[in-house]
Amino acid sequence: MSATWAISKREIRTYFNSPVAYIVVTVFMLLAGYLFFNTLFIEKQAEMRGYFGLAPMLFTFIIPAITMRLIAEEKGSGTLELLITMPIKDWQVVVGKFIAALTLVAVLLGLTLFYAFTLNSIGAIDKGPTYGGYLGLLLMAAAYVAIGVMASAFTKNQIVAFIVAFGISFALYLFGRIAQLVPESLQPIVTFLSIDGHFEAIGRGVIDSRDVIYYLSMVTVALVLATLSLASRKWK
Amino acid sequence: MTDVMIQVENLTKDYGPTRAVDSVTFSVRKGEVLGFLGPNGAGKSTTMKMLTCFLAPTGGHARVAGFDVFDESLEVRKRIGYLPEDTPLYRDMTVSEFLTFTADVRGMTSERRESRIKDIGARCGLADVAGKLVGELSKGFRQRVGLAQAMVHDPDILILDEPTSGLDPNQIVEIRSLIKEVGKEKTVILSTHILPEVQATCSRILIISGGKLVADGTPDELRSREKGSRYRVVVESNGVGGDAVKAKLGGIAGVTRCESVTGEEGAHAFSIDAQVSDDLRKILFRAAVDNRWTLLELVRESANLEDVFRNLTTGEEPRS
């Protein structure tokens, strides 16, 4: 078994052996459930716009709560020393933990499919935007998870890891809202960085490679920084 | 030279402006159990962290099993088992889950994994607790789990940072005998600040103080470095005052110091230091006979490692 997968497996088991996964799932399902059926009962429309519109914001604090312990906890308790003196590469630790947290988020998204099916049985929902929305959410979640892993690699304090991850995630989310407020010259940059700007197109069912590349590069940059942060102990 | 497992040359580590390890040079041969001795903060752990590739040296080189710890770190890490200080373990896993995880990260095949875990579990006395959570075990058992994870891949070299700290005397004896047994076939480096520990387990001792290596040798060699020897004499002087006896004893050639110590009722007890390593017992016995004292006790106390250690790590005279 590869070391990366061994680490992922351990982390996934830890999530489901501790209250973390269940609390996160419950909170997310309650909020998502409200968003789903809000539109249904109040506006009498079977559609998922409310959910897809607000899920990006839910992610800004749900995902840091999932990722905050990943590396920070090991730094604090000293098990990181045990782990990285085994014959594995630093990136394997980072990627293994990234996969574990992303798996939990994927399970979370998978559970909300239950709402989608319910909605669909009441009134047919648009297939394209729904598939696109889920794909987009998964890509966005991957970016948030990578940011969370990175923040967790920076510190041995889980609270600090949470706040840093939340701060970065929320800023990226906010960029989409404040694009009109910044000087015109900065607008393209802010719009480009905005994490849910890239989600909108996918959410409409239009999969543009630029949006996919945006999320994948966010993941790459964050994971590389996390790996460098682990390796920094060896800088002379 | 082929049996040199660890070769350390001028190894140096700076933490900012503080020099934690200062140009340490030593080598360890196959099958040696090396005791790394020093006061807290002397640089023992830092040296071990460099040997296990957790930290990079600021200067100097270290080769473990022929591989450089910085340039060929993966090869080094394949060949060592490491128990870090304070035995950090994943407390939310059971013992068998934890050992399986360790074996998986080390890339062992599942058959080898199963047989090794069985073997090492039996050797470390973990068979009865295999299904228990690591966090719920007593400290002694956790230490055994720590040793088991370090040996699961059957490494040639074991690096153990304070393997017995915080254990009760019975557990210490158990862990020591485990280490001693392992030391028959493997190269072991263990650090400690407990002196009897190295005397009990190690074939060679390194003493480190303030980041510098101050002694290197077998326990016997180090003990013999201590100059002179100490005698304890108790006599019944038949009415002669203790001071007179003390003056007589102090006047014997070779005695550097004679001091009254508390002894039994009606007797005088003295602690005598002698410069020369010649046996003073005969002379002391003669003196007692000549002066018609009744000799109740005459013991030559051998220098112990504690004196050597104190001497080397504080720079103060051990017997003044």
XYZ file of C-alpha atoms in Angstrom:
556
model
C 0.000 0.000 0.000
C 1.381 3.394 -0.849
C 2.265 5.703 1.990
C -0.036 8.426 0.678
C -3.009 6.118 0.722
C -2.061 4.758 4.161
C -2.130 8.319 5.491
C -5.457 9.093 3.798
C -6.987 5.947 5.187
C -5.829 6.778 8.694
C -7.214 10.307 8.495
C -10.557 9.168 7.110
C -10.864 6.637 9.899
C -9.977 9.313 12.435
C -12.741 11.555 11.055
C -15.371 8.890 11.394
C -14.108 7.609 14.748
C -14.381 11.053 16.279
C -17.333 13.433 16.550
C -15.825 15.734 13.908
C -17.380 14.075 10.874
C -20.793 13.712 12.469
C -20.965 17.276 13.754
C -19.848 18.678 10.425
C -22.302 16.467 8.523
C -25.178 17.434 10.811
C -24.497 21.163 10.664
C -24.001 21.116 6.929
C -27.082 19.008 6.266
C -29.242 21.283 8.398
C -28.034 24.419 6.663
C -28.160 22.827 3.224
C -31.601 21.398 3.969
C -32.856 24.827 4.896
C -31.459 26.282 1.683
C -32.984 23.523 -0.427
C -36.469 23.651 0.938
C -36.555 27.350 1.564
C -36.906 27.895 -2.163
C -39.333 25.042 -2.392
C -41.801 26.080 0.272
C -41.552 29.853 0.157
C -41.082 30.398 -3.548
C -42.861 27.196 -4.525
C -40.092 26.372 -6.963
C -38.189 23.118 -7.216
C -34.709 24.447 -7.909
C -31.280 24.418 -6.331
C -30.159 27.984 -6.889
C -30.435 28.886 -3.229
C -28.236 25.994 -2.269
C -25.633 26.503 -4.947
C -25.638 30.218 -4.190
C -24.846 29.862 -0.535
C -22.858 26.638 -0.352
C -19.650 28.504 -1.273
C -20.074 30.601 1.830
C -20.889 27.612 4.023
C -17.672 26.051 2.806
C -15.596 28.985 4.025
C -16.082 27.873 7.615
C -17.176 24.222 7.335
C -14.045 23.194 5.447
C -11.514 24.940 7.725
C -13.228 23.150 10.620
C -12.535 19.869 8.845
C -8.954 20.632 7.862
C -7.670 22.534 10.878
C -6.440 19.492 12.763
C -4.811 17.690 9.839
C -1.205 18.779 10.305
C -1.422 21.207 13.226
C -2.529 18.454 15.575
C 0.418 16.274 14.586
C 2.775 19.184 15.036
C 1.397 19.847 18.493
C 1.440 16.267 19.711
C 4.801 15.435 18.137
C 3.516 12.597 15.967
C 4.629 14.548 12.910
C 8.200 13.736 13.906
C 7.277 10.081 14.039
C 5.574 10.272 10.659
C 8.133 12.189 8.662
C 11.095 10.245 9.954
C 9.564 7.270 8.181
C 10.750 6.825 4.604
C 8.117 9.008 2.961
C 8.281 12.311 1.169
C 6.819 15.443 2.692
C 4.368 15.847 -0.188
C 2.955 12.400 0.506
C 1.926 13.555 3.971
C 0.300 16.676 2.522
C -1.479 14.915 -0.336
C -2.595 12.040 1.883
C -4.259 14.451 4.262
C -5.731 16.496 1.422
C -7.360 13.385 -0.051
C -8.802 12.431 3.342
C -10.433 15.805 3.958
C -11.692 16.012 0.383
C -13.246 12.575 0.819
C -15.180 13.783 3.840
C -16.388 16.833 1.891
C -17.365 14.592 -1.013
C -19.392 12.448 1.376
C -21.050 15.628 2.584
C -21.939 16.671 -0.949
C -23.053 13.136 -1.704
C -25.503 13.282 1.184
C -27.078 16.465 -0.158
C -27.873 14.544 -3.338
C -30.660 13.118 -1.230
C -32.218 16.594 -1.173
C -31.703 16.919 -4.891
C -33.523 13.642 -5.537
C -36.356 14.730 -3.258
C -36.664 17.998 -5.106
C -36.577 16.166 -8.407
C -39.452 13.936 -7.378
C -41.563 16.997 -6.579
C -40.803 18.912 -9.716
C -38.235 18.086 -12.353
C -35.084 20.148 -11.790
C -32.721 21.204 -14.542
C -30.157 18.486 -15.067
C -27.349 20.599 -16.530
C -27.084 23.201 -13.797
C -27.392 20.490 -11.148
C -24.590 18.341 -12.501
C -22.540 21.429 -13.155
C -23.314 22.748 -9.702
C -22.127 19.603 -8.014
C -18.977 19.408 -10.096
C -18.312 23.063 -9.382
C -18.870 22.601 -5.668
C -16.474 19.675 -5.617
C -13.791 21.664 -7.429
C -14.319 24.618 -5.156
C -14.221 22.358 -2.106
C -10.903 20.956 -3.326
C -9.493 24.491 -3.412
C -10.808 25.247 0.075
C -9.509 21.949 1.433
C -6.056 22.620 -0.018
C -6.063 26.067 1.582
C -7.083 24.447 4.863
C -4.279 21.879 4.656
C -1.820 24.663 3.964
C -3.019 26.712 6.948
C -2.775 23.615 9.112
C 0.819 23.082 8.001
C 1.771 26.602 9.074
C 1.087 26.180 12.787
C 0.728 23.717 15.600
C -2.299 25.559 16.916
C -5.555 24.289 15.452
C -7.433 27.504 16.222
C -4.833 29.512 14.331
C -5.091 27.017 11.466
C -8.867 27.488 11.408
C -8.722 31.261 11.451
C -6.032 31.479 8.767
C -7.924 29.058 6.513
C -11.210 30.842 7.120
C -9.588 34.225 6.476
C -8.074 33.175 3.150
C -11.197 31.279 2.050
C -13.517 34.109 3.003
C -11.323 36.691 1.291
C -11.384 34.650 -1.926
C -15.153 34.370 -1.582
C -15.487 38.077 -0.895
C -13.485 39.045 -3.978
C -16.521 38.117 -6.041
C -18.719 40.526 -4.078
C -16.391 43.492 -3.956
C -15.188 43.492 -7.548
C -17.322 46.556 -8.271
C -15.850 48.459 -5.346
C -12.145 48.204 -6.120
C -10.307 50.537 -8.524
C -10.879 49.637 -12.125
C -7.278 48.626 -12.709
C -7.520 45.959 -10.002
C -10.859 44.618 -11.113
C -9.603 41.901 -13.471
C -7.287 40.526 -10.785
C -9.936 40.527 -8.091
C -12.471 38.937 -10.403
C -9.984 36.336 -11.484
C -9.121 35.410 -7.900
C -12.727 35.297 -6.771
C -13.525 31.738 -5.916
C -17.225 31.755 -6.637
C -16.898 33.833 -9.787
C -15.487 30.702 -11.360
C -18.292 28.719 -9.861
C -21.068 30.702 -11.474
C -20.326 29.554 -14.988
C -19.984 25.929 -13.946
C -23.170 26.326 -11.895
C -25.009 27.284 -15.065
C -23.852 24.007 -16.555
C -21.087 25.583 -18.644
C -17.804 23.883 -17.981
C -15.052 26.215 -19.053
C -11.522 24.864 -18.857
C -10.358 28.185 -17.427
C -12.529 27.705 -14.374
C -11.353 24.140 -13.894
C -7.758 25.262 -14.280
C -8.346 28.012 -11.742
C -9.435 25.525 -9.083
C -6.740 23.013 -9.893
C -4.060 25.684 -9.706
C -5.397 26.863 -6.354
C -5.097 23.278 -5.133
C -1.582 22.935 -6.506
C -0.299 26.228 -5.121
C -1.743 25.587 -1.652
C -0.409 22.034 -1.467
C 3.029 23.077 -2.678
C 3.137 25.789 -0.020
C 2.058 23.250 2.612
C 4.839 20.894 1.508
C 7.391 23.706 1.611
C 6.199 24.610 5.069
C 6.834 21.042 6.243
C 10.224 21.020 4.566
C 11.201 24.340 6.128
C 12.375 22.514 9.248
C 15.275 21.306 7.123
C 16.294 24.655 5.746
C 19.793 25.463 6.826
C 35.341 -0.044 8.139
C 32.376 -1.890 6.723
C 30.816 -2.410 10.099
C 30.622 1.288 10.889
C 26.893 1.949 10.964
C 26.888 5.581 11.959
C 29.599 8.038 11.106
C 29.256 11.561 12.435
C 31.753 14.262 11.556
C 31.795 17.754 13.025
C 28.028 17.732 13.221
C 26.742 21.164 14.168
C 23.266 22.581 14.644
C 22.308 26.172 15.321
C 18.891 27.280 16.470
C 19.105 30.933 15.569
C 21.994 32.314 17.589
C 22.170 29.311 19.926
C 24.490 26.479 19.054
C 22.708 23.330 20.205
C 25.217 20.846 18.858
C 28.786 21.932 18.421
C 31.051 20.010 16.091
C 30.348 16.527 17.375
C 32.322 13.639 15.903
C 31.826 9.974 16.662
C 31.100 6.669 15.030
C 29.074 3.660 16.007
C 29.905 0.127 14.948
C 27.502 -2.631 14.172
C 26.086 -4.317 17.258
C 26.999 -1.580 19.670
C 24.517 -0.213 22.172
C 25.568 3.375 22.473
C 24.411 5.438 25.419
C 24.056 9.101 24.742
C 24.421 10.779 28.063
C 24.099 14.380 29.043
C 22.150 16.828 31.144
C 18.831 18.100 29.829
C 19.360 20.518 26.988
C 22.830 19.243 26.181
C 21.976 18.501 22.552
C 21.145 14.802 22.734
C 17.741 15.077 21.135
C 18.932 17.520 18.512
C 21.705 15.146 17.485
C 19.195 12.330 17.229
C 16.806 14.467 15.199
C 19.613 15.066 12.735
C 20.526 11.383 12.544
C 16.895 10.541 11.811
C 16.670 13.239 9.111
C 14.061 15.266 10.968
C 16.359 18.278 11.129
C 19.136 19.233 8.776
C 22.574 19.875 10.221
C 23.904 23.433 10.056
C 27.373 22.056 9.511
C 29.264 18.800 9.300
C 28.106 15.453 8.010
C 26.430 12.364 9.288
C 26.231 9.064 7.470
C 23.883 6.376 8.653
C 24.277 2.888 7.189
C 26.530 4.494 4.588
C 24.023 7.127 3.452
C 24.167 10.832 4.064
C 21.346 12.017 6.316
C 20.707 15.089 4.228
C 21.318 14.005 0.647
C 20.070 10.442 0.900
C 17.514 10.891 3.608
C 14.997 8.359 2.277
C 17.625 5.595 2.233
C 18.625 6.461 5.780
C 15.038 6.485 6.989
C 14.380 3.067 5.470
C 17.102 1.617 7.634
C 16.374 3.191 10.981
C 13.719 2.825 13.609
C 13.153 5.939 15.688
C 11.417 6.542 18.960
C 11.176 10.308 19.458
C 11.293 11.931 22.866
C 8.079 11.634 24.908
C 6.890 8.800 22.646
C 4.416 10.607 20.411
C 1.856 8.073 19.144
C -1.535 8.208 17.468
C -3.696 7.782 20.512
C -6.936 7.355 18.630
C -5.796 4.099 17.028
C -5.671 0.645 18.518
C -2.265 -0.947 18.937
C -2.714 -3.251 15.958
C -4.150 -0.476 13.769
C -1.209 1.710 14.680
C 1.392 -0.942 13.885
C -0.399 -1.764 10.629
C -0.374 1.911 9.721
C 3.353 2.144 10.430
C 4.036 -0.899 8.294
C 1.874 0.479 5.470
C 3.587 3.849 5.468
C 6.866 1.970 5.289
C 5.523 0.166 2.236
C 5.653 -3.384 3.586
C 3.780 -6.131 1.771
C 0.757 -7.419 3.617
C 2.207 -10.896 4.320
C 5.417 -9.473 5.690
C 3.414 -6.918 7.617
C 1.280 -9.536 9.308
C 4.209 -11.750 10.267
C 6.333 -8.851 11.487
C 3.527 -7.383 13.589
C 2.882 -10.759 15.136
C 6.560 -11.265 15.834
C 7.234 -7.798 17.195
C 4.002 -7.733 19.177
C 5.048 -10.892 20.956
C 8.538 -9.599 21.600
C 7.316 -6.329 23.037
C 4.601 -8.040 25.073
C 1.737 -6.389 23.216
C -0.332 -9.447 22.340
C -2.855 -8.819 25.117
C -3.421 -5.178 24.299
C -3.518 -5.406 20.492
C -7.154 -4.312 20.381
C -6.849 -1.465 22.886
C -6.575 2.185 22.012
C -3.036 3.483 22.331
C -4.314 6.474 24.320
C -5.827 4.191 26.947
C -2.636 2.270 27.645
C -0.365 2.852 30.610
C 2.852 4.695 29.981
C 4.870 1.489 30.106
C 2.754 -0.113 27.418
C 2.842 3.009 25.290
C 6.608 2.883 25.475
C 6.501 -0.706 24.257
C 4.241 0.338 21.398
C 6.784 3.035 20.579
C 9.546 0.454 20.499
C 7.404 -1.912 18.442
C 6.715 0.732 15.777
C 10.438 1.475 15.622
C 11.226 -2.191 14.993
C 8.315 -3.234 12.824
C 10.368 -3.076 9.626
C 13.312 -4.876 11.220
C 15.755 -1.967 10.880
C 19.499 -2.335 11.340
C 19.671 0.759 13.488
C 17.478 1.874 16.344
C 17.529 5.415 17.639
C 15.694 5.791 20.923
C 15.297 9.157 22.593
C 14.884 8.653 26.336
C 13.130 5.310 26.050
C 12.622 4.902 29.784
C 11.717 8.404 30.923
C 8.636 8.577 33.083
C 8.397 4.847 33.709
C 8.231 3.149 37.077
C 11.187 0.988 38.198
C 9.590 -2.268 37.069
C 8.772 -0.910 33.653
C 12.278 0.505 33.354
C 13.752 -2.919 33.966
C 11.447 -4.429 31.342
C 12.257 -1.857 28.689
C 15.968 -2.125 29.439
C 16.022 -5.861 29.039
C 14.091 -5.470 25.797
C 16.662 -2.993 24.533
C 19.504 -5.206 25.646
C 18.046 -8.120 23.772
C 17.516 -6.070 20.655
C 21.050 -4.760 20.984
C 22.439 -8.243 20.413
C 21.628 -8.055 16.724
C 21.132 -4.388 16.000
C 22.937 -1.134 16.436
C 21.232 0.954 19.067
C 21.670 4.554 20.111
C 19.737 5.576 23.161
C 19.771 8.836 25.020
C 19.191 9.304 28.683
C 20.117 11.439 31.604
C 19.762 8.531 33.991
C 23.178 7.125 34.788
C 22.369 3.624 35.965
C 20.580 3.193 32.674
C 23.716 3.353 30.564
C 25.592 1.201 33.018
C 22.859 -1.382 32.716
C 22.337 -1.367 28.966
C 25.131 0.222 27.029
C 28.381 -1.123 25.697
C 29.643 2.353 24.956
C 28.948 5.802 26.312
C 29.111 9.238 24.806
C 28.802 12.144 27.169
C 27.645 15.392 25.666
C 27.536 18.699 27.471
C 26.644 22.133 26.153
C 26.483 20.678 22.652
C 30.018 19.352 22.830
C 31.194 15.785 23.065
C 33.159 15.500 26.299
C 33.726 11.764 26.641
C 33.571 8.628 24.531
C 34.335 5.145 25.781
C 33.115 1.984 27.463
C 31.688 2.359 30.973
C 34.911 0.856 32.371
C 37.123 3.184 30.401
C 35.197 6.190 31.620
C 35.298 5.027 35.204
C 39.038 4.541 35.041
C 39.456 8.110 33.865
C 38.491 9.158 37.325
C 41.806 9.651 39.110
C 42.428 8.255 42.594
C 40.069 6.223 44.676
C 38.027 6.522 47.825
C 38.062 4.380 50.960
C 35.689 4.107 53.823
C 37.239 3.182 57.125
C 35.501 2.548 60.461
C 37.616 1.890 63.554
C 37.112 1.547 67.274
C 39.976 3.516 68.739
C 40.017 2.268 72.366
C 39.763 5.689 73.978
C 41.831 7.697 71.529
C 39.944 10.753 70.257
C 38.571 10.872 66.754
C 40.755 13.829 65.850
C 43.904 11.932 66.732
C 42.824 9.020 64.583
C 42.002 11.384 61.786
C 45.435 13.003 62.028
C 47.143 9.616 61.875
C 45.134 8.473 58.882
C 45.575 11.782 57.129
C 49.321 11.449 57.568
C 49.568 8.262 55.534
C 51.473 8.760 52.305
C 49.165 9.105 49.316
C 46.108 10.257 51.244
C 44.826 13.527 49.889
C 41.854 13.997 52.131
C 40.550 12.403 55.293
C 37.179 13.374 56.614
C 35.077 12.211 59.535
C 31.738 10.888 58.542
C 28.927 9.718 60.731
C 29.343 6.128 61.825
C 28.177 3.820 64.564
C 28.115 4.673 68.220
C 31.568 4.482 69.836
C 33.396 4.153 66.553
C 35.000 6.643 64.203
C 34.186 6.574 60.563
C 36.255 8.270 57.896
C 36.103 8.848 54.228
C 39.566 8.866 52.703
C 40.576 9.941 49.238
C 43.866 8.813 47.833
C 45.756 10.282 44.930
C 47.405 7.144 43.684
C 45.523 4.286 42.270
C 47.635 1.845 44.348
C 45.682 -0.178 46.809
C 45.749 1.641 50.144
C 43.828 -1.076 51.986
C 46.948 -2.882 53.194
C 48.476 0.319 54.466
C 45.290 1.325 56.215
C 45.029 -2.101 57.804
C 48.665 -1.852 58.975
C 47.952 1.561 60.466
C 45.031 0.175 62.425
C 47.079 -2.728 63.750
C 50.044 -0.538 64.661
C 47.811 1.851 66.573
C 45.853 -0.974 68.226
C 42.547 0.192 66.770
C 39.890 -2.339 66.079
C 39.098 -2.241 62.383
C 35.347 -2.595 61.883
C 35.117 -1.747 58.240
C 37.471 -1.104 55.336
C 36.031 -0.628 51.892
C 37.450 0.680 48.661
C 34.670 2.428 46.824
C 35.120 2.314 43.089
C 34.606 5.509 41.211
C 31.221 5.524 39.578
C 29.895 7.046 36.436
C 28.036 9.625 38.408
C 31.318 11.218 39.400
C 32.586 11.051 35.869
C 29.372 12.554 34.598
C 29.306 15.377 37.114
C 32.918 16.078 36.535
C 32.574 16.288 32.784
C 29.306 18.122 32.557
C 29.774 20.755 35.223
C 33.517 21.136 35.172
C 33.703 20.995 38.943
C 36.053 18.732 40.847
C 34.139 15.591 41.693
C 35.638 15.064 45.102
C 36.314 18.303 46.810
